[in-house]
XYZ file of C-alpha atoms in Angstrom:
721
model
C 46.195 -56.736 -24.112
C 47.900 -60.137 -25.021
C 46.885 -63.163 -24.276
C 48.314 -66.665 -23.137
C 47.250 -69.722 -24.735
C 47.805 -73.508 -23.390
C 46.279 -76.127 -26.713
C 46.006 -79.550 -24.816
C 45.910 -82.711 -27.094
C 44.237 -85.579 -25.884
C 46.044 -89.541 -26.291
C 43.083 -90.939 -28.579
C 43.360 -92.659 -31.915
C 43.432 -89.616 -34.580
C 39.498 -89.645 -36.559
C 38.291 -87.582 -39.119
C 36.675 -85.246 -35.910
C 38.849 -81.863 -36.071
C 40.556 -81.805 -32.963
C 39.048 -80.063 -29.264
C 40.262 -77.272 -28.791
C 40.618 -75.466 -25.500
C 41.191 -71.928 -25.135
C 42.324 -70.573 -21.982
C 42.278 -66.466 -21.522
C 44.218 -65.728 -18.229
C 44.336 -62.031 -17.707
C 46.247 -60.254 -15.765
C 46.347 -58.136 -12.201
C 46.396 -54.733 -12.793
C 49.393 -52.900 -11.625
C 48.783 -51.453 -8.140
C 48.076 -47.450 -7.706
C 50.746 -45.639 -7.663
C 51.214 -43.657 -4.218
C 50.007 -40.707 -3.756
C 52.905 -38.002 -3.045
C 53.096 -36.087 0.553
C 53.434 -32.530 -0.656
C 49.959 -33.563 -2.895
C 47.927 -35.146 0.838
C 49.930 -32.298 2.741
C 48.283 -28.883 0.155
C 45.050 -30.814 -0.387
C 45.003 -30.975 3.682
C 46.482 -27.377 3.747
C 43.192 -26.298 0.871
C 40.072 -27.993 2.933
C 41.183 -26.748 6.603
C 42.130 -22.630 4.168
C 38.750 -23.540 3.002
C 36.596 -24.943 5.301
C 33.260 -22.989 6.837
C 34.356 -22.740 10.497
C 38.166 -21.573 9.109
C 36.356 -18.462 6.966
C 34.099 -17.379 9.902
C 37.169 -17.787 12.204
C 38.799 -15.281 10.269
C 36.234 -13.367 9.590
C 35.922 -13.134 13.443
C 39.184 -12.347 13.570
C 39.307 -9.344 11.954
C 36.288 -8.240 12.677
C 36.367 -6.983 16.150
C 40.256 -5.981 14.607
C 38.811 -3.897 13.011
C 36.180 -2.881 15.072
C 39.126 -1.046 17.128
C 40.214 0.330 14.079
C 37.173 1.860 13.974
C 36.527 3.120 17.206
C 39.104 4.983 16.858
C 38.628 7.013 13.511
C 34.855 7.510 14.774
C 36.200 8.967 18.619
C 38.336 10.724 16.653
C 36.015 12.066 14.756
C 33.939 12.596 17.346
C 36.686 14.465 19.514
C 37.388 16.702 16.192
C 34.215 17.793 16.478
C 33.351 18.705 19.617
C 37.084 21.124 19.642
C 36.706 22.835 16.287
C 33.838 24.207 14.585
C 33.687 21.317 11.587
C 29.903 19.897 12.732
C 28.269 23.866 11.710
C 30.562 24.090 8.628
C 28.684 20.614 7.039
C 25.175 21.366 8.465
C 25.470 24.890 6.864
C 26.949 23.082 3.732
C 23.849 20.700 3.744
C 21.521 23.529 4.023
C 22.751 25.341 1.412
C 23.188 22.194 -0.691
C 19.306 21.317 0.470
C 18.569 25.294 -0.296
C 17.367 25.918 2.623
C 18.695 28.762 3.006
C 17.124 30.686 5.713
C 18.938 26.835 7.906
C 22.283 27.691 6.424
C 22.256 31.216 7.871
C 21.650 29.917 10.346
C 24.116 27.401 10.524
C 26.896 30.108 10.057
C 25.833 32.419 12.706
C 25.719 29.369 15.660
C 29.584 28.644 13.693
C 30.754 31.696 13.888
C 29.294 32.285 17.508
C 31.565 28.779 18.801
C 34.285 30.715 16.736
C 33.960 33.754 18.782
C 34.279 31.604 22.198
C 36.699 28.830 21.222
C 38.588 32.274 20.857
C 37.736 34.066 24.308
C 38.838 30.271 25.920
C 42.302 30.164 24.368
C 42.942 34.370 25.403
C 42.225 33.348 29.035
C 44.548 30.168 28.737
C 47.598 32.979 27.767
C 46.531 35.070 30.833
C 46.202 31.801 32.860
C 49.572 30.321 34.301
C 50.047 34.039 35.870
C 46.422 33.441 37.460
C 47.148 30.059 38.838
C 51.105 31.251 39.603
C 49.329 33.801 42.191
C 46.232 31.580 42.886
C 48.790 28.990 44.321
C 50.751 31.180 45.856
C 47.904 33.229 47.453
C 46.112 29.714 48.392
C 49.418 28.057 49.944
C 49.744 31.522 52.463
C 47.238 31.269 53.377
C 46.248 28.058 53.932
C 49.379 27.507 56.077
C 48.945 30.339 58.001
C 45.096 28.880 58.345
C 46.887 24.886 59.668
C 49.133 27.068 62.314
C 46.473 29.294 63.677
C 44.850 26.194 63.792
C 47.509 24.367 66.013
C 47.949 27.965 67.571
C 44.802 26.337 69.834
C 45.307 23.048 69.563
C 48.702 23.546 71.632
C 46.591 26.455 74.159
C 44.116 24.114 74.414
C 46.476 21.080 74.964
C 49.212 22.903 76.822
C 51.908 21.115 74.636
C 54.092 23.442 72.850
C 53.909 21.036 70.041
C 50.651 20.310 68.385
C 51.556 23.784 66.865
C 52.545 21.810 63.950
C 50.326 18.992 64.299
C 47.790 20.171 61.120
C 51.363 21.103 59.267
C 52.257 17.064 60.038
C 48.910 15.726 59.103
C 48.722 17.262 55.490
C 52.121 16.062 55.150
C 51.571 12.422 55.513
C 48.241 12.884 53.727
C 50.721 14.199 50.707
C 53.091 11.403 51.635
C 50.075 9.119 51.371
C 48.712 9.969 48.010
C 52.188 9.389 46.519
C 53.147 6.178 47.719
C 49.396 5.286 46.523
C 50.391 6.277 43.380
C 53.793 4.617 42.912
C 51.954 1.434 44.049
C 49.390 2.094 41.102
C 51.608 3.429 37.927
C 52.675 0.516 37.861
C 49.904 -1.721 36.953
C 47.539 1.289 35.390
C 50.257 2.136 32.922
C 50.611 -1.404 31.822
C 46.325 -1.939 32.056
C 45.977 1.269 30.622
C 46.309 0.731 27.085
C 44.124 -2.260 26.379
C 41.438 -1.001 28.725
C 41.865 2.022 25.269
C 41.211 -0.309 23.702
C 38.224 -1.932 24.491
C 36.442 1.633 25.207
C 37.430 1.790 21.249
C 36.271 -1.815 20.198
C 32.782 -0.595 22.705
C 32.946 2.149 19.606
C 32.614 0.421 16.939
C 31.314 -2.972 17.716
C 28.003 -0.607 18.781
C 28.933 1.607 15.166
C 29.408 -1.927 13.008
C 31.981 -0.425 12.033
C 33.979 -3.310 10.155
C 33.411 -4.100 5.859
C 30.220 -5.969 4.607
C 32.654 -9.171 4.353
C 33.291 -8.898 8.161
C 30.129 -8.494 9.519
C 28.393 -11.489 10.902
C 26.224 -13.002 8.002
C 22.437 -11.676 8.584
C 24.210 -8.040 9.069
C 26.197 -9.411 5.873
C 22.486 -10.369 4.528
C 20.188 -7.605 6.257
C 17.950 -9.635 7.973
C 15.957 -8.771 10.471
C 18.300 -4.820 9.800
C 17.612 -1.708 11.645
C 16.443 0.814 9.596
C 18.624 3.535 10.588
C 19.828 7.689 9.300
C 22.664 6.226 7.411
C 21.114 3.500 5.855
C 18.351 5.851 4.737
C 20.908 8.164 3.419
C 22.448 5.358 1.409
C 19.904 3.725 -0.374
C 19.066 7.039 -1.982
C 22.764 8.105 -2.413
C 22.842 4.836 -4.390
C 19.568 5.266 -6.437
C 20.243 6.101 -9.428
C 20.070 9.970 -10.037
C 23.136 11.894 -10.166
C 21.481 15.016 -9.213
C 20.692 12.959 -5.332
C 23.965 11.549 -5.709
C 25.766 14.762 -6.191
C 23.884 17.108 -3.414
C 24.098 14.199 -0.902
C 27.740 13.997 -1.427
C 27.870 17.833 -1.381
C 26.321 18.141 2.012
C 28.688 18.235 5.503
C 26.538 16.088 7.257
C 26.815 13.633 4.906
C 22.613 14.441 3.434
C 21.633 13.751 7.436
C 19.571 16.717 7.146
C 17.412 15.703 4.455
C 16.092 12.936 7.299
C 13.469 13.841 9.335
C 12.925 11.607 12.438
C 12.843 7.771 12.093
C 8.678 6.768 14.111
C 7.464 3.461 13.945
C 4.076 3.123 12.211
C 3.213 -0.072 12.921
C 5.346 -3.085 12.311
C 7.679 -0.413 10.554
C 9.295 2.342 10.386
C 8.218 5.729 8.653
C 10.543 8.761 8.139
C 10.068 12.036 5.794
C 12.183 12.765 3.190
C 13.343 16.453 2.348
C 14.681 16.699 -1.273
C 17.600 18.626 -2.940
C 17.042 21.386 -5.172
C 16.923 19.810 -8.413
C 15.490 16.570 -6.708
C 12.015 15.281 -8.340
C 9.766 12.831 -6.034
C 8.693 11.234 -9.507
C 12.374 10.580 -9.794
C 12.052 8.490 -5.925
C 8.760 7.431 -6.361
C 10.092 5.507 -10.673
C 13.059 4.182 -8.534
C 11.315 1.820 -5.550
C 11.789 -1.553 -6.214
C 15.947 0.254 -6.499
C 15.919 2.092 -2.874
C 13.431 -1.538 -1.240
C 16.887 -3.516 -2.644
C 18.993 -0.632 -1.226
C 17.227 -1.045 2.272
C 17.360 -4.979 2.222
C 13.687 -5.287 1.293
C 11.870 -6.452 -0.814
C 10.001 -4.189 -3.113
C 6.203 -4.299 -1.538
C 8.134 -3.394 1.912
C 7.962 0.017 1.073
C 5.783 2.669 0.148
C 6.721 5.913 -1.100
C 3.592 8.458 -0.516
C 4.221 12.393 -1.250
C 3.072 14.656 1.518
C 1.457 17.834 2.274
C 5.669 19.786 1.723
C 7.291 20.704 -1.037
C 9.797 18.602 -2.482
C 9.281 15.578 0.406
C 8.376 12.463 -0.132
C 7.447 9.743 3.097
C 8.480 5.897 3.114
C 7.362 3.879 5.041
C 9.514 0.485 5.436
C 8.023 -2.639 6.740
C 10.346 -4.933 9.169
C 11.254 -7.371 6.940
C 8.485 -10.225 6.521
C 6.238 -8.300 8.885
C 3.905 -7.697 6.085
C 3.255 -11.776 4.904
C 2.142 -11.960 8.534
C -1.562 -12.383 8.835
C -3.557 -9.176 10.718
C -6.462 -10.410 13.221
C -10.101 -10.933 12.823
C -12.163 -8.641 12.506
C -14.540 -7.479 15.488
C -17.917 -8.527 13.389
C -16.898 -12.107 14.101
C -15.229 -11.758 17.640
C -17.702 -9.370 19.155
C -21.381 -11.297 19.039
C -22.781 -8.053 19.463
C -21.875 -5.594 17.636
C -24.527 -3.415 15.370
C -24.387 -0.787 12.422
C -25.167 2.376 12.550
C -25.237 3.236 8.623
C -25.543 7.438 9.517
C -22.495 7.936 12.104
C -20.698 4.343 11.838
C -17.695 2.601 10.494
C -17.276 -0.465 8.804
C -14.381 -2.157 10.821
C -12.213 -3.254 7.460
C -9.367 -4.290 8.412
C -5.344 -2.690 9.263
C -3.732 -0.100 7.768
C 0.285 -0.538 7.397
C 0.904 1.185 10.618
C -1.182 -1.423 12.135
C -4.098 0.702 13.121
C -7.763 -0.047 12.733
C -8.828 1.485 9.480
C -12.508 1.532 9.830
C -14.796 2.940 6.400
C -17.999 5.572 6.487
C -20.688 4.037 3.895
C -22.599 6.676 4.783
C -24.357 9.064 1.079
C -21.042 6.840 -0.519
C -20.700 5.071 -3.839
C -19.126 2.279 -3.928
C -16.198 0.448 -6.881
C -13.572 -2.360 -5.560
C -11.843 -3.754 -8.307
C -8.552 -6.159 -8.375
C -7.279 -9.205 -10.679
C -9.218 -12.822 -10.186
C -8.836 -14.623 -6.724
C -7.391 -11.765 -5.055
C -10.296 -11.152 -3.012
C -11.936 -8.924 -4.313
C -15.926 -10.021 -3.227
C -14.795 -11.022 0.220
C -13.615 -8.081 1.093
C -16.697 -6.278 -0.346
C -19.309 -8.755 1.861
C -17.159 -7.893 4.830
C -19.068 -4.003 4.548
C -22.247 -5.340 2.942
C -21.975 -7.758 6.738
C -21.344 -5.218 8.798
C -24.299 -2.563 6.884
C -26.890 -5.868 7.236
C -26.791 -5.331 11.373
C -28.769 -1.914 11.008
C -31.872 -3.486 10.352
C -33.293 0.043 8.726
C -30.772 -0.962 5.135
C -32.415 -2.766 2.396
C -30.249 -4.950 -0.325
C -30.621 -5.283 -3.678
C -28.099 -8.206 -4.793
C -26.374 -9.788 -8.082
C -23.878 -11.856 -8.362
C -23.399 -12.842 -12.304
C -20.109 -14.717 -10.958
C -22.633 -17.464 -9.481
C -20.854 -19.418 -6.726
C -22.597 -19.184 -3.829
C -20.752 -16.322 -2.290
C -24.107 -13.499 -1.177
C -26.277 -17.525 -0.444
C -25.535 -16.426 3.105
C -28.025 -13.173 2.189
C -30.837 -15.044 1.176
C -33.700 -14.218 3.492
C -32.283 -10.587 4.126
C -31.928 -8.772 1.470
C -35.298 -7.738 -1.146
C -33.036 -8.822 -4.623
C -31.043 -11.735 -4.881
C -29.827 -12.336 -8.473
C -27.112 -15.750 -8.601
C -26.278 -16.532 -11.778
C -23.143 -15.811 -14.925
C -25.740 -15.625 -17.753
C -26.735 -13.605 -19.537
C -30.303 -14.291 -18.857
C -28.367 -13.134 -15.237
C -27.482 -10.397 -16.597
C -31.118 -8.952 -17.592
C -33.442 -9.685 -14.286
C -30.007 -7.681 -12.814
C -30.655 -4.801 -15.148
C -33.875 -4.576 -14.504
C -33.103 -5.017 -10.755
C -31.420 -2.775 -11.574
C -33.555 0.381 -13.530
C -36.096 -0.900 -10.513
C -33.717 0.874 -8.369
C -34.325 3.855 -10.646
C -37.965 4.230 -10.425
C -37.206 3.693 -6.652
C -34.963 6.277 -6.434
C -37.420 8.679 -8.731
C -40.014 7.967 -6.025
C -37.728 8.956 -3.065
C -37.095 12.389 -5.467
C -40.310 13.549 -6.020
C -41.334 12.678 -2.069
C -41.427 15.955 -0.354
C -38.486 17.974 1.177
C -36.784 16.937 4.198
C -38.470 13.213 4.303
C -35.963 10.921 5.445
C -35.344 7.570 3.360
C -33.702 4.402 4.789
C -30.809 2.687 2.656
C -31.144 0.870 -0.509
C -28.157 -0.736 -0.916
C -28.040 -2.099 -5.176
C -25.149 -4.477 -5.132
C -23.720 -6.153 -8.643
C -20.321 -8.420 -7.872
C -18.026 -8.944 -10.785
C -20.372 -6.005 -12.945
C -17.876 -6.509 -15.763
C -20.456 -9.257 -16.983
C -22.647 -6.886 -17.077
C -21.758 -4.162 -19.062
C -20.012 -6.727 -21.957
C -23.718 -8.562 -22.049
C -23.741 -8.445 -26.116
C -28.304 -9.536 -25.476
C -30.605 -6.734 -27.085
C -34.355 -6.028 -25.477
C -36.910 -5.787 -28.136
C -36.100 -2.184 -28.889
C -32.819 -3.139 -29.835
C -30.671 -1.331 -27.050
C -28.354 -3.204 -25.895
C -27.867 -4.478 -21.596
C -24.263 -4.192 -22.269
C -22.455 -1.560 -23.291
C -21.601 1.884 -22.280
C -23.585 4.017 -24.652
C -26.693 6.264 -23.903
C -29.014 3.453 -25.645
C -26.817 0.098 -22.765
C -29.904 0.175 -20.554
C -26.948 -1.384 -17.542
C -24.911 1.392 -17.935
C -26.966 4.023 -17.795
C -29.253 2.754 -15.350
C -26.626 3.147 -13.729
C -24.985 6.897 -14.515
C -28.572 7.716 -13.210
C -28.092 6.323 -9.926
C -24.913 8.312 -9.160
C -26.025 11.020 -10.330
C -28.948 11.439 -8.034
C -28.948 8.315 -6.179
C -26.597 9.728 -2.675
C -29.253 12.234 -1.385
C -32.169 9.825 -1.385
C -30.388 7.201 0.349
C -30.595 4.721 -3.429
C -26.549 3.704 -3.577
C -24.043 1.732 -5.477
C -21.938 -0.390 -4.853
C -19.951 -2.635 -7.553
C -17.480 -5.134 -7.969
C -15.520 -6.206 -11.183
C -11.902 -7.654 -12.198
C -9.622 -6.842 -13.693
C -10.422 -3.403 -15.212
C -10.473 -2.148 -19.378
C -12.437 0.563 -20.276
C -14.419 -2.006 -22.221
C -16.001 -3.554 -18.663
C -15.797 -0.680 -16.172
C -16.627 2.701 -18.598
C -14.450 5.788 -17.186
C -17.876 7.478 -16.187
C -18.750 4.532 -14.647
C -15.836 4.435 -11.975
C -15.756 8.145 -11.757
C -18.629 8.134 -10.601
C -17.541 5.953 -6.820
C -17.003 8.146 -4.202
C -15.097 4.707 -2.807
C -12.558 3.425 -4.833
C -10.486 0.131 -3.664
C -8.036 -1.715 -5.891
C -6.454 -5.141 -4.909
C -3.459 -6.160 -7.458
C -3.402 -5.021 -10.551
C -1.722 -5.866 -13.365
C -0.584 -2.090 -14.871
C -0.332 1.239 -14.093
C -2.631 2.255 -16.376
C -5.693 0.047 -14.580
C -4.722 2.220 -11.111
C -5.239 4.713 -12.916
C -8.510 3.335 -13.609
C -9.599 1.741 -10.887
C -8.340 5.246 -8.469
C -7.505 8.310 -10.372
C -5.382 10.393 -11.818
C -4.470 11.884 -8.489
C -3.864 9.317 -6.182
C -1.560 7.074 -8.007
C -0.603 10.340 -8.696
C -0.072 10.922 -5.129
C 1.941 7.108 -4.486
C -1.274 5.374 -5.125
C 0.156 1.409 -6.013
C -2.291 -1.286 -6.868
C -0.123 -2.410 -9.139
C 3.191 -3.036 -6.886
C 0.844 -5.323 -4.478
C 1.897 -9.022 -5.290
C -0.578 -11.296 -7.048
C -1.540 -14.494 -4.413
C 0.704 -13.282 -2.133
C -1.427 -9.902 -0.789
C -4.421 -11.629 -0.719
C -6.878 -8.751 0.528
C -4.369 -6.047 0.707
C -6.787 -3.043 -0.969
C -5.591 0.592 -1.986
C -8.744 2.729 -1.031
C -9.056 5.743 -1.914
C -11.876 7.985 -0.084
C -13.782 10.775 1.946
C -15.180 8.081 4.145
C -11.798 6.882 5.225
C -8.874 8.857 7.320
C -6.168 9.014 5.658
C -2.779 11.390 6.809
C -2.613 14.734 6.098
C -0.517 14.792 2.534
C -0.808 11.724 1.754
C -4.012 10.631 -1.099
C -4.975 7.258 -0.227
C -4.287 4.135 1.847
C -3.847 1.027 1.983
C -5.289 -1.292 3.998
C -4.458 -5.025 4.905
C -9.090 -6.462 5.704
C -10.414 -8.439 7.436
C -11.135 -12.226 5.852
C -14.653 -13.207 6.600
C -15.596 -16.795 5.352
C -18.152 -18.488 4.121
C -18.816 -19.289 8.251
C -18.563 -16.583 10.264
C -21.142 -14.782 7.102
C -23.738 -16.683 7.078
C -23.300 -16.366 11.297
C -23.259 -12.599 11.018
C -26.049 -12.994 8.675
C -28.501 -14.519 11.105
C -27.962 -12.592 13.668
C -28.628 -9.282 11.269
C -31.957 -11.949 10.389
C -32.879 -11.926 14.076
C -32.815 -7.739 14.460
C -35.693 -8.035 11.237
C -39.108 -8.830 10.794
C -39.139 -10.840 8.059
C -37.834 -10.672 4.474
C -38.819 -12.205 1.658
C -35.716 -12.293 -0.858
C -37.087 -12.651 -4.939
C -34.304 -14.478 -6.567
C -36.321 -13.819 -10.458
C -37.217 -9.872 -11.454
C -40.686 -9.927 -11.430
C -41.347 -8.893 -15.038
C -44.808 -6.486 -15.336
C -47.778 -6.113 -18.301
C -46.005 -4.871 -22.369
C -46.948 -1.561 -22.575
C -47.173 0.761 -25.637
C -44.454 3.401 -24.833
C -45.922 5.237 -27.813
C -49.741 4.864 -27.130
C -48.877 5.622 -23.438
C -47.967 9.282 -24.077
C -50.533 9.281 -26.246
C -53.126 9.077 -23.785
C -50.917 10.908 -21.269
C -50.969 14.231 -23.871
C -54.764 14.716 -23.420
C -56.135 17.707 -25.081
C -53.572 19.985 -24.841
C -51.736 20.602 -28.411
C -48.476 21.051 -26.775
C -47.147 18.887 -23.175
C -43.596 19.794 -21.751
C -41.152 16.853 -22.132
C -41.005 16.908 -17.619
C -44.602 16.791 -17.542
C -45.264 14.021 -19.696
C -42.326 12.311 -18.294
C -43.888 12.654 -15.031
C -47.717 11.716 -16.508
C -45.785 8.297 -17.603
C -44.279 7.306 -13.581
C -47.943 7.656 -12.254
C -49.196 5.884 -15.530
C -47.066 3.156 -14.990
C -44.046 3.096 -12.917
C -42.417 0.004 -13.011
C -42.606 1.042 -16.826
C -41.852 3.548 -17.182
C -40.386 5.164 -12.906
C -36.407 5.140 -14.420
C -37.250 7.011 -17.391
C -35.301 10.232 -18.488
C -35.660 12.895 -21.345
C -33.557 10.399 -23.210
C -35.509 8.134 -22.685
C -38.499 9.533 -24.224
C -36.643 11.295 -26.880
C -35.406 7.817 -28.550
C -39.122 6.647 -28.442
C -40.678 9.644 -30.483
C -37.696 9.479 -32.462
C -38.212 6.779 -33.647
C -42.241 7.340 -34.047
C -40.666 10.773 -36.326
C -42.895 13.010 -33.836
C -39.066 14.313 -32.394
C -39.651 16.876 -29.636
C -39.062 20.650 -30.414
C -38.542 23.880 -27.922
C -41.362 25.840 -27.770
C -41.264 29.204 -25.890
C -37.230 28.284 -24.317
C -38.687 24.342 -23.134
C -38.361 20.760 -24.773
C -42.422 19.784 -25.693
C -44.333 16.790 -28.206
C -46.337 17.591 -30.219
C -50.252 15.999 -29.941
C -50.856 16.098 -33.484
C -46.957 14.519 -34.097
C -48.118 11.958 -31.351
C -51.525 11.427 -33.052
C -50.386 11.190 -36.408
C -47.440 9.064 -35.888
C -50.089 6.407 -33.942
C -52.502 6.943 -37.449
C -49.030 6.184 -39.667
C -47.942 3.218 -37.389
C -51.532 1.635 -37.137
C -52.190 1.695 -40.765
C -48.870 -0.151 -41.982
C -49.859 -2.715 -39.536
C -52.525 -3.006 -41.201
C -51.078 -3.112 -44.882
C -48.785 -5.892 -43.459
C -51.594 -7.968 -41.912
C -52.854 -7.726 -45.268
C -50.897 -7.433 -48.093
C -47.130 -8.936 -45.970
C -46.828 -12.596 -47.812
C -46.064 -9.899 -50.688
C -43.234 -8.768 -49.550
C -39.632 -8.625 -50.666
C -38.288 -10.765 -48.288
C -35.247 -9.388 -48.941
C -36.364 -5.716 -48.633
C -38.576 -6.784 -45.389
C -34.505 -8.133 -44.113
C -33.092 -5.251 -44.817
C -35.997 -3.148 -43.355
C -37.868 -4.971 -40.736
C -41.190 -3.963 -42.075
C -42.909 -4.660 -44.897
C -43.516 -2.460 -47.369
């Protein structure tokens, strides 16, 4: 930009100093903006008016109500056509045939033939009806006129006035004239108002059926918010599921697939409907598309459950009301009913509500229990609520191990016989010995006379995966964790699963994030009641609930972690499951720590007082091989079964939980293996004594010459030569 420079010279004598020059820069004012043309402003105004939301809403409303009339006319025409023709029977016939139900197809074909025969008779009657009508009118007119004349004669005789003979006839003529006058007066307005009334009727029909394109419908209807589930919506959702055989079958059905659906029943906070799939469509194809089906029904995936009932080729859909599953359920009866007590043999624990809104109660009688799920999904609270209810039966005893150790079970102090709390390996050792003590109690009960009744003993271990993953060994080299025949915790649980139910010794376990390592197959399959909260994968769901439940529609892996806390899928004979289903989804009641403490206080009041052990008391250290030698007596061979019984009598704490495997392990390590004699396993007295003598000799030699032993050999064999 150019500058205007003005030089100002001062009138001063010339000096050697350079002249002072002042430079002023003058910036010109910007040119005024060109005015916006009128046509541009008008275009912007028109664009704003056209794209404004009010304009769009108004345009949609006008289009919607106009199209309601057209849609209503189409619906009315279709209904009229169905009523006048056999098209309805044809549709039902084709639908039944496409579904492979040929008996029903034959029935609809027969109904169609009956309709056509009746229609033919009516049409033949119409051919003769004009003649018959003319005859009827003639006869009726003659009879009517004759009757009126007779009435007039009677009136004339009565009044002695001949003119009354025609009075009835004239009255009829005047009435007809009045009717004609009324029609003349009404006819004009009727012709004017009639079309509007017809349009109103058609609009009413169309509005009820939402007979307009989706873009013209109100926003809440377009978005599917609160949209009720109707047969047409279900069929359309199935048609658009992406199964070609299903789509083609619906297309071939005359009723557009309506015959596939059973009645839509209200079920709790949603609806339930059975869908009979057409031939060639498998139920697994629908199950595998749960998310797409839910979206087609304008629902979230967790709001649609697909179950397999007993009927062949049938899926049962439970569809929640939009947002209903995000609402909390009411408090537990354990909290609201201060007088509630429990009955272990006959009662049921109030656990929560199923999806239909019905109370879900679980029988705990002689059932081993397993609850699993991801971390922080409500597993401990769900397991604890069952224990809280059962604690209200004063005859029930508890042995508890909490391998999380943050106080979730602290309120059972003074109620449980044993309560171990902590996550360390030392706590795992104590919990293992607690479970082994329960095995000893089980064996003691098994040796009682038949028919003896025992109180329920609940052996409860929360966070059991910590025990299975424990890497420690005992002094004999047996792992506390693991899933081998020498794993102490695993074998103790297996023994209770095998025989504990018969004498009311029950194993309850809670574990998280199941794998084959932290929840062995034999343990999870030994539980009678298996429940799972949200899981990550289908394979974990199969571990938690079993293949049968998952194949039948159970899907804890589709529950939303963090959002569906406390919601679990249970497979058990102890809970009422609808016929044909293999599992039940239950939204459990939340019982907080304060409420749990109040319930345990009530349970303690029912008892005389319980001293709770918080650590396992270890007895004296015994020598298994020496004890075996002592119980053999003088006989050269003793049956292994008798040896086990004698050992249990000698020390129930040390040997009450022993099985043949434990006995064989000790004898094999000593070189006195049991063998068969006369078809039964026996222990040889000579072998045991010889092994005992050899061990003593080796111990003496070690004491005398251990200082000269090869250290490498000692490390390798564990013994001195």
